[in-house]
């Protein structure tokens, strides 16, 4: 909700065209960091991997990937640093991980967020922040990225 309030034109796109909701949500999952400080999950290379700068990560070495940077990689997502609800066939993002590490609750999370967003769009199309987006305070009590409070009006 904070992202949509900070980018009112995107909120308005969803108010005006509910068919954009599924694609818009995938874009939001891709673009919004879930954690305050990247992904705190270590992985291990299953094979030697050569990075673009020639550095090789040997099989078995630990890797601490930054999923948010991967989610904005412009070799995968054209204009990856922009929010675009009109992306054609969005590439798979890593927001809830991928493969055998995919979040077990990913489908439920998608359903909950879509249901909530559709209800907000229907009931409160004039929703807006009562303070500037940059004045929203972020919680320090959790490793998740969440606002301490989100003052809104409608």
mmCIF file of C-alpha atoms in Angstrom:
data_model
loop_
_atom_site.group_PDB
_atom_site.id
_atom_site.type_symbol
_atom_site.label_atom_id
_atom_site.label_comp_id
_atom_site.label_asym_id
_atom_site.label_seq_id
_atom_site.Cartn_x
_atom_site.Cartn_y
_atom_site.Cartn_z
ATOM 1 C CA UNK A 1 0.000 0.000 0.000
ATOM 2 C CA UNK A 2 2.866 2.381 0.792
ATOM 3 C CA UNK A 3 4.354 1.837 -2.672
ATOM 4 C CA UNK A 4 1.005 2.474 -4.354
ATOM 5 C CA UNK A 5 0.474 5.612 -2.264
ATOM 6 C CA UNK A 6 3.995 6.816 -3.077
ATOM 7 C CA UNK A 7 3.271 6.200 -6.786
ATOM 8 C CA UNK A 8 -0.301 7.483 -7.027
ATOM 9 C CA UNK A 9 -0.392 7.081 -10.795
ATOM 10 C CA UNK A 10 -0.049 3.312 -10.311
ATOM 11 C CA UNK A 11 -2.826 3.257 -7.708
ATOM 12 C CA UNK A 12 -5.025 5.144 -10.154
ATOM 13 C CA UNK A 13 -4.184 2.669 -12.928
ATOM 14 C CA UNK A 14 -5.495 -0.144 -10.719
ATOM 15 C CA UNK A 15 -8.587 1.844 -9.709
ATOM 16 C CA UNK A 16 -9.337 2.488 -13.383
ATOM 17 C CA UNK A 17 -8.540 -1.008 -14.681
ATOM 18 C CA UNK A 18 -8.891 -3.971 -12.293
ATOM 19 C CA UNK A 19 -7.671 -6.311 -15.043
ATOM 20 C CA UNK A 20 -4.182 -4.918 -14.277
ATOM 21 C CA UNK A 21 -4.266 -6.294 -10.709
ATOM 22 C CA UNK A 22 -2.610 -9.699 -11.370
ATOM 23 C CA UNK A 23 0.211 -8.210 -13.461
ATOM 24 C CA UNK A 24 0.485 -5.236 -11.099
ATOM 25 C CA UNK A 25 0.874 -7.521 -8.110
ATOM 26 C CA UNK A 26 3.619 -9.545 -9.798
ATOM 27 C CA UNK A 27 5.380 -6.282 -10.551
ATOM 28 C CA UNK A 28 5.002 -5.149 -6.933
ATOM 29 C CA UNK A 29 6.307 -8.505 -5.635
ATOM 30 C CA UNK A 30 9.298 -8.065 -7.942
ATOM 31 C CA UNK A 31 9.983 -4.449 -7.111
ATOM 32 C CA UNK A 32 9.334 -4.127 -3.351
ATOM 33 C CA UNK A 33 12.059 -5.484 -1.064
ATOM 34 C CA UNK A 34 10.609 -7.936 1.471
ATOM 35 C CA UNK A 35 13.413 -7.564 3.956
ATOM 36 C CA UNK A 36 14.981 -4.467 5.470
ATOM 37 C CA UNK A 37 18.516 -5.602 4.624
ATOM 38 C CA UNK A 38 18.219 -7.887 1.608
ATOM 39 C CA UNK A 39 17.666 -11.623 1.964
ATOM 40 C CA UNK A 40 19.343 -13.025 5.065
ATOM 41 C CA UNK A 41 19.466 -16.580 3.653
ATOM 42 C CA UNK A 42 22.693 -18.314 2.768
ATOM 43 C CA UNK A 43 22.766 -20.663 -0.226
ATOM 44 C CA UNK A 44 25.549 -22.956 -1.445
ATOM 45 C CA UNK A 45 26.770 -23.133 -5.007
ATOM 46 C CA UNK A 46 25.900 -26.564 -6.436
ATOM 47 C CA UNK A 47 28.401 -26.135 -9.266
ATOM 48 C CA UNK A 48 31.199 -23.762 -10.215
ATOM 49 C CA UNK A 49 29.667 -20.475 -11.333
ATOM 50 C CA UNK A 50 31.556 -17.817 -13.278
ATOM 51 C CA UNK A 51 30.264 -14.324 -12.600
ATOM 52 C CA UNK A 52 30.157 -11.613 -15.287
ATOM 53 C CA UNK A 53 33.420 -10.089 -14.041
ATOM 54 C CA UNK A 54 35.314 -13.393 -14.295
ATOM 55 C CA UNK A 55 35.166 -14.263 -10.594
ATOM 56 C CA UNK A 56 34.419 -17.961 -10.052
ATOM 57 C CA UNK A 57 32.332 -19.180 -7.140
ATOM 58 C CA UNK A 58 33.432 -22.779 -6.551
ATOM 59 C CA UNK A 59 30.873 -25.535 -5.972
ATOM 60 C CA UNK A 60 30.182 -25.903 -2.261
ATOM 61 C CA UNK A 61 31.006 -22.294 -1.366
ATOM 62 C CA UNK A 62 28.386 -20.285 0.538
ATOM 63 C CA UNK A 63 26.631 -17.491 -1.331
ATOM 64 C CA UNK A 64 24.573 -14.670 0.128
ATOM 65 C CA UNK A 65 22.499 -13.497 -2.843
ATOM 66 C CA UNK A 66 20.823 -10.093 -2.891
ATOM 67 C CA UNK A 67 17.467 -10.970 -4.427
ATOM 68 C CA UNK A 68 16.342 -7.374 -4.754
ATOM 69 C CA UNK A 69 19.219 -6.551 -7.076
ATOM 70 C CA UNK A 70 18.464 -9.695 -9.118
ATOM 71 C CA UNK A 71 14.811 -8.619 -9.304
ATOM 72 C CA UNK A 72 15.900 -5.389 -10.992
ATOM 73 C CA UNK A 73 18.527 -6.901 -13.301
ATOM 74 C CA UNK A 74 18.027 -5.121 -16.616
ATOM 75 C CA UNK A 75 19.314 -8.128 -18.566
ATOM 76 C CA UNK A 76 16.219 -9.968 -17.278
ATOM 77 C CA UNK A 77 13.717 -7.137 -16.724
ATOM 78 C CA UNK A 78 13.699 -4.353 -19.297
ATOM 79 C CA UNK A 79 13.799 -1.075 -17.327
ATOM 80 C CA UNK A 80 14.123 -3.187 -14.169
ATOM 81 C CA UNK A 81 14.442 -0.140 -11.905
ATOM 82 C CA UNK A 82 10.970 1.054 -12.912
ATOM 83 C CA UNK A 83 7.543 -0.121 -11.815
ATOM 84 C CA UNK A 84 5.506 -1.087 -14.867
ATOM 85 C CA UNK A 85 2.138 -2.813 -14.547
ATOM 86 C CA UNK A 86 2.075 -3.323 -18.326
ATOM 87 C CA UNK A 87 5.077 -5.651 -18.629
ATOM 88 C CA UNK A 88 4.357 -8.365 -21.160
ATOM 89 C CA UNK A 89 4.847 -11.803 -19.670
ATOM 90 C CA UNK A 90 6.878 -10.673 -16.654
ATOM 91 C CA UNK A 91 9.969 -12.793 -16.048
ATOM 92 C CA UNK A 92 9.966 -14.817 -12.841
ATOM 93 C CA UNK A 93 11.243 -12.827 -9.897
ATOM 94 C CA UNK A 94 12.942 -14.093 -6.735
ATOM 95 C CA UNK A 95 10.812 -12.286 -4.141
ATOM 96 C CA UNK A 96 9.541 -15.522 -2.610
ATOM 97 C CA UNK A 97 12.589 -17.462 -3.798
ATOM 98 C CA UNK A 98 12.573 -20.060 -6.551
ATOM 99 C CA UNK A 99 12.909 -23.773 -7.190
ATOM 100 C CA UNK A 100 13.280 -26.038 -4.150
ATOM 101 C CA UNK A 101 13.630 -22.962 -1.922
ATOM 102 C CA UNK A 102 10.302 -21.419 -3.038
ATOM 103 C CA UNK A 103 8.324 -20.166 -0.064
ATOM 104 C CA UNK A 104 5.754 -22.788 0.940
ATOM 105 C CA UNK A 105 3.239 -20.026 1.615
ATOM 106 C CA UNK A 106 3.755 -18.200 -1.698
ATOM 107 C CA UNK A 107 0.334 -19.090 -3.152
ATOM 108 C CA UNK A 108 -1.398 -18.127 0.091
ATOM 109 C CA UNK A 109 0.558 -14.847 0.259
ATOM 110 C CA UNK A 110 -0.449 -14.032 -3.328
ATOM 111 C CA UNK A 111 -4.094 -14.805 -2.584
ATOM 112 C CA UNK A 112 -4.104 -12.718 0.612
ATOM 113 C CA UNK A 113 -2.464 -9.715 -1.023
ATOM 114 C CA UNK A 114 -4.695 -9.835 -4.107
ATOM 115 C CA UNK A 115 -7.865 -10.172 -2.013
ATOM 116 C CA UNK A 116 -6.816 -7.261 0.207
ATOM 117 C CA UNK A 117 -5.831 -5.043 -2.712
ATOM 118 C CA UNK A 118 -9.057 -5.693 -4.607
ATOM 119 C CA UNK A 119 -11.078 -4.865 -1.473
ATOM 120 C CA UNK A 120 -9.152 -1.611 -0.965
ATOM 121 C CA UNK A 121 -9.572 -0.614 -4.613
ATOM 122 C CA UNK A 122 -13.320 -1.259 -4.449
ATOM 123 C CA UNK A 123 -14.091 0.224 -1.042
ATOM 124 C CA UNK A 124 -11.510 3.030 -0.874
ATOM 125 C CA UNK A 125 -10.587 4.180 -4.411
ATOM 126 C CA UNK A 126 -9.621 7.603 -2.997
ATOM 127 C CA UNK A 127 -7.147 6.118 -0.503
ATOM 128 C CA UNK A 128 -4.112 8.323 0.135
ATOM 129 C CA UNK A 129 -1.383 8.948 2.674
ATOM 130 C CA UNK A 130 -1.915 11.797 5.112
ATOM 131 C CA UNK A 131 1.837 12.464 5.223
ATOM 132 C CA UNK A 132 4.539 12.546 2.566
ATOM 133 C CA UNK A 133 5.738 9.041 1.584
ATOM 134 C CA UNK A 134 9.283 9.870 2.690
ATOM 135 C CA UNK A 135 7.982 10.708 6.196
ATOM 136 C CA UNK A 136 6.666 7.182 6.831
ATOM 137 C CA UNK A 137 8.718 5.528 9.587
ATOM 138 C CA UNK A 138 9.912 1.944 9.080
ATOM 139 C CA UNK A 139 9.886 -0.656 11.822
ATOM 140 C CA UNK A 140 13.193 -1.661 13.365
ATOM 141 C CA UNK A 141 11.545 -4.442 15.396
ATOM 142 C CA UNK A 142 11.547 -6.989 12.564
ATOM 143 C CA UNK A 143 13.810 -8.083 9.731
ATOM 144 C CA UNK A 144 10.819 -7.693 7.401
ATOM 145 C CA UNK A 145 10.350 -4.364 5.652
ATOM 146 C CA UNK A 146 7.232 -2.916 7.219
ATOM 147 C CA UNK A 147 5.993 0.509 8.191
ATOM 148 C CA UNK A 148 5.632 1.312 11.896
ATOM 149 C CA UNK A 149 2.426 3.165 10.963
ATOM 150 C CA UNK A 150 0.769 4.040 7.685
ATOM 151 C CA UNK A 151 -1.473 7.083 8.183
ATOM 152 C CA UNK A 152 -4.089 7.067 5.432
ATOM 153 C CA UNK A 153 -7.376 8.731 4.616
ATOM 154 C CA UNK A 154 -10.041 8.205 1.972
#
